Amino acid sequence: MRDPYEGSAAEFRRLLSTARELCDAIPSDKRAKYELESTLKKLRQDLTEIRETVRVVEQSGPDRFPLAPGELHRRKTFVEGSEKEVARLERALHQHSAHETSLDASRPTTSLAWEQEQQQQLLTTQDQALNQLGSSLSTIRSQAYLIGSEAEEQGGLLRELDSDVDQAQTALGAAVQRMDRFVTQADARLNGWCVWILIVVR
């Protein structure tokens, strides 16, 4: 049966090295704190698995897992040392968190007052901007109303002009008809006079 210890132990050592680096980086990198929390959680899980593999090997005896002399003791020592190192890193993380909480609680009142003042100024600026926007919208609405009124008035004038044009066209048509009748009558009279003149000349 394959001994799972070596693979688990190698992965654990890699994570433990990463956790140490993250712990050292916390003062200068706030993200390191959250990454360390996640890494320590994984280390706890891996350590539980490694402890279980050591227990299985110990209970199964040398016939099932033939180990070199002292190997089982070495593994137990590794588990114990790893427990202490993980606990140390957890304490360091807790101390960093407590220190940050202490700093937050001890911030000067003047700083809080300054932040509140900045927030109030921001709200005032936003209110002024909203008031200006409301005034602009009111002006635009008034202009739109005036434009609509003028457009309606122009439409009325155009309708009146169309009516006048129609009336003028009707009157012009009637005048043309009268002119045609007059020309026709004049032509008839002229033809009559021409006949009489020809008769007299003969």
One Martini backbone bead per residue (centre of mass of N, CA, C, O) as a GRO file, in nm:
protein
  202
    1MET     BB    1   0.097   0.035   0.021
    2ARG     BB    2   0.075   0.363  -0.008
    3ASP     BB    3   0.254   0.633   0.120
    4PRO     BB    4   0.115   0.961   0.199
    5TYR     BB    5   0.318   1.140   0.354
    6GLU     BB    6   0.522   1.283   0.165
    7GLY     BB    7   0.321   1.453   0.000
    8SER     BB    8   0.190   1.602   0.240
    9ALA     BB    9   0.452   1.720   0.363
   10ALA     BB   10   0.544   1.889   0.120
   11GLU     BB   11   0.293   2.072   0.106
   12PHE     BB   12   0.316   2.178   0.393
   13ARG     BB   13   0.592   2.317   0.370
   14ARG     BB   14   0.507   2.517   0.152
   15LEU     BB   15   0.281   2.658   0.315
   16LEU     BB   16   0.456   2.738   0.558
   17SER     BB   17   0.641   2.929   0.403
   18THR     BB   18   0.417   3.119   0.309
   19ALA     BB   19   0.316   3.200   0.592
   20ARG     BB   20   0.573   3.340   0.686
   21GLU     BB   21   0.578   3.558   0.467
   22LEU     BB   22   0.301   3.682   0.534
   23CYS     BB   23   0.362   3.760   0.827
   24ASP     BB   24   0.596   3.962   0.747
   25ALA     BB   25   0.396   4.140   0.543
   26ILE     BB   26   0.165   4.278   0.705
   27PRO     BB   27   0.270   4.574   0.773
   28SER     BB   28   0.284   4.637   0.434
   29ASP     BB   29   0.032   4.424   0.378
   30LYS     BB   30  -0.305   4.381   0.402
   31ARG     BB   31  -0.351   4.120   0.229
   32ALA     BB   32  -0.179   3.919   0.399
   33LYS     BB   33  -0.381   3.860   0.622
   34TYR     BB   34  -0.595   3.707   0.448
   35GLU     BB   35  -0.399   3.498   0.331
   36LEU     BB   36  -0.312   3.379   0.604
   37GLU     BB   37  -0.583   3.274   0.696
   38SER     BB   38  -0.615   3.073   0.462
   39THR     BB   39  -0.348   2.917   0.503
   40LEU     BB   40  -0.399   2.820   0.797
   41LYS     BB   41  -0.646   2.655   0.733
   42LYS     BB   42  -0.498   2.459   0.543
   43LEU     BB   43  -0.285   2.362   0.747
   44ARG     BB   44  -0.480   2.231   0.942
   45GLN     BB   45  -0.585   2.021   0.745
   46ASP     BB   46  -0.312   1.891   0.669
   47LEU     BB   47  -0.227   1.813   0.958
   48THR     BB   48  -0.456   1.616   1.005
   49GLU     BB   49  -0.373   1.421   0.778
   50ILE     BB   50  -0.087   1.358   0.877
   51ARG     BB   51  -0.165   1.248   1.152
   52GLU     BB   52  -0.330   1.014   1.031
   53THR     BB   53  -0.099   0.871   0.880
   54VAL     BB   54   0.068   0.812   1.133
   55ARG     BB   55  -0.146   0.643   1.275
   56VAL     BB   56  -0.178   0.424   1.060
   57VAL     BB   57   0.116   0.327   1.062
   58GLU     BB   58   0.129   0.257   1.363
   59GLN     BB   59  -0.115   0.045   1.355
   60SER     BB   60  -0.014  -0.145   1.114
   61GLY     BB   61   0.279  -0.169   1.092
   62PRO     BB   62   0.572  -0.289   0.929
   63ASP     BB   63   0.433  -0.480   0.717
   64ARG     BB   64   0.274  -0.253   0.557
   65PHE     BB   65   0.496  -0.017   0.653
   66PRO     BB   66   0.808  -0.003   0.568
   67LEU     BB   67   1.040   0.137   0.790
   68ALA     BB   68   1.275   0.307   0.902
   69PRO     BB   69   1.460   0.363   1.153
   70GLY     BB   70   1.288   0.631   1.314
   71GLU     BB   71   1.056   0.737   1.124
   72LEU     BB   72   0.815   0.758   1.313
   73HIS     BB   73   0.947   0.961   1.504
   74ARG     BB   74   0.997   1.180   1.293
   75ARG     BB   75   0.698   1.229   1.228
   76LYS     BB   76   0.605   1.310   1.507
   77THR     BB   77   0.796   1.549   1.530
   78PHE     BB   78   0.683   1.703   1.289
   79VAL     BB   79   0.397   1.740   1.397
   80GLU     BB   80   0.470   1.893   1.655
   81GLY     BB   81   0.624   2.127   1.519
   82SER     BB   82   0.389   2.217   1.338
   83GLU     BB   83   0.194   2.290   1.559
   84LYS     BB   84   0.367   2.518   1.679
   85GLU     BB   85   0.396   2.693   1.421
   86VAL     BB   86   0.097   2.743   1.369
   87ALA     BB   87   0.040   2.869   1.644
   88ARG     BB   88   0.234   3.107   1.610
   89LEU     BB   89   0.096   3.230   1.359
   90GLU     BB   90  -0.178   3.273   1.495
   91ARG     BB   91  -0.077   3.469   1.710
   92ALA     BB   92   0.034   3.681   1.517
   93LEU     BB   93  -0.234   3.741   1.381
   94HIS     BB   94  -0.383   3.828   1.636
   95GLN     BB   95  -0.195   4.065   1.704
   96HIS     BB   96  -0.245   4.228   1.449
   97SER     BB   97  -0.550   4.259   1.489
   98ALA     BB   98  -0.535   4.397   1.769
   99HIS     BB   99  -0.368   4.639   1.674
  100GLU     BB  100  -0.572   4.752   1.470
  101THR     BB  101  -0.801   4.792   1.672
  102SER     BB  102  -0.647   4.990   1.854
  103LEU     BB  103  -0.603   5.208   1.639
  104ASP     BB  104  -0.901   5.262   1.576
  105ALA     BB  105  -0.981   5.340   1.877
  106SER     BB  106  -0.732   5.577   1.891
  107ARG     BB  107  -0.846   5.782   1.726
  108PRO     BB  108  -0.884   6.092   1.684
  109THR     BB  109  -1.143   6.309   1.709
  110THR     BB  110  -1.051   6.506   1.489
  111SER     BB  111  -1.063   6.304   1.260
  112LEU     BB  112  -1.366   6.251   1.273
  113ALA     BB  113  -1.449   6.546   1.235
  114TRP     BB  114  -1.316   6.580   0.960
  115GLU     BB  115  -1.480   6.363   0.814
  116GLN     BB  116  -1.757   6.490   0.869
  117GLU     BB  117  -1.696   6.755   0.724
  118GLN     BB  118  -1.643   6.631   0.448
  119GLN     BB  119  -1.922   6.503   0.418
  120GLN     BB  120  -2.082   6.767   0.440
  121GLN     BB  121  -1.953   6.905   0.196
  122LEU     BB  122  -2.041   6.694  -0.006
  123LEU     BB  123  -2.345   6.728   0.039
  124THR     BB  124  -2.355   7.028  -0.034
  125THR     BB  125  -2.250   6.998  -0.322
  126GLN     BB  126  -2.477   6.811  -0.416
  127ASP     BB  127  -2.710   7.006  -0.361
  128GLN     BB  128  -2.617   7.228  -0.552
  129ALA     BB  129  -2.620   7.057  -0.806
  130LEU     BB  130  -2.923   6.988  -0.791
  131ASN     BB  131  -3.027   7.278  -0.803
  132GLN     BB  132  -2.904   7.348  -1.076
  133LEU     BB  133  -3.048   7.125  -1.229
  134GLY     BB  134  -3.335   7.221  -1.164
  135SER     BB  135  -3.306   7.499  -1.297
  136SER     BB  136  -3.237   7.397  -1.580
  137LEU     BB  137  -3.498   7.234  -1.622
  138SER     BB  138  -3.689   7.474  -1.595
  139THR     BB  139  -3.578   7.634  -1.834
  140ILE     BB  140  -3.625   7.416  -2.048
  141ARG     BB  141  -3.931   7.397  -2.006
  142SER     BB  142  -3.994   7.690  -2.084
  143GLN     BB  143  -3.872   7.681  -2.367
  144ALA     BB  144  -4.050   7.453  -2.471
  145TYR     BB  145  -4.315   7.606  -2.439
  146LEU     BB  146  -4.248   7.842  -2.629
  147ILE     BB  147  -4.192   7.673  -2.878
  148GLY     BB  148  -4.473   7.545  -2.888
  149SER     BB  149  -4.631   7.809  -2.919
  150GLU     BB  150  -4.492   7.907  -3.176
  151ALA     BB  151  -4.561   7.663  -3.347
  152GLU     BB  152  -4.866   7.695  -3.325
  153GLU     BB  153  -4.878   7.979  -3.447
  154GLN     BB  154  -4.746   7.909  -3.717
  155GLY     BB  155  -4.960   7.704  -3.795
  156GLY     BB  156  -5.193   7.907  -3.809
  157LEU     BB  157  -5.069   8.086  -4.029
  158LEU     BB  158  -5.048   7.865  -4.242
  159ARG     BB  159  -5.349   7.806  -4.257
  160GLU     BB  160  -5.431   8.090  -4.346
  161LEU     BB  161  -5.259   8.095  -4.601
  162ASP     BB  162  -5.397   7.859  -4.738
  163SER     BB  163  -5.673   7.992  -4.748
  164ASP     BB  164  -5.591   8.241  -4.914
  165VAL     BB  165  -5.485   8.084  -5.156
  166ASP     BB  166  -5.748   7.946  -5.225
  167GLN     BB  167  -5.910   8.204  -5.272
  168ALA     BB  168  -5.727   8.321  -5.492
  169GLN     BB  169  -5.760   8.085  -5.688
  170THR     BB  170  -6.064   8.114  -5.720
  171ALA     BB  171  -6.066   8.407  -5.821
  172LEU     BB  172  -5.878   8.360  -6.062
  173GLY     BB  173  -6.057   8.155  -6.205
  174ALA     BB  174  -6.297   8.346  -6.244
  175ALA     BB  175  -6.144   8.562  -6.406
  176VAL     BB  176  -6.063   8.378  -6.639
  177GLN     BB  177  -6.346   8.308  -6.728
  178ARG     BB  178  -6.435   8.599  -6.792
  179MET     BB  179  -6.213   8.650  -6.998
  180ASP     BB  180  -6.298   8.431  -7.194
  181ARG     BB  181  -6.578   8.543  -7.253
  182PHE     BB  182  -6.487   8.818  -7.354
  183VAL     BB  183  -6.314   8.717  -7.588
  184THR     BB  184  -6.536   8.566  -7.731
  185GLN     BB  185  -6.723   8.808  -7.773
  186ALA     BB  186  -6.518   8.985  -7.922
  187ASP     BB  187  -6.476   8.795  -8.159
  188ALA     BB  188  -6.768   8.798  -8.257
  189ARG     BB  189  -6.790   9.102  -8.315
  190LEU     BB  190  -6.551   9.124  -8.506
  191ASN     BB  191  -6.665   8.936  -8.719
  192GLY     BB  192  -6.916   9.106  -8.781
  193TRP     BB  193  -6.773   9.362  -8.879
  194CYS     BB  194  -6.621   9.235  -9.107
  195VAL     BB  195  -6.866   9.159  -9.275
  196TRP     BB  196  -6.980   9.446  -9.312
  197ILE     BB  197  -6.736   9.567  -9.447
  198LEU     BB  198  -6.737   9.381  -9.695
  199ILE     BB  199  -7.014   9.461  -9.796
  200VAL     BB  200  -6.961   9.764  -9.834
  201VAL     BB  201  -6.718   9.745 -10.024
  202ARG     BB  202  -6.888   9.600 -10.254
   0.00000   0.00000   0.00000
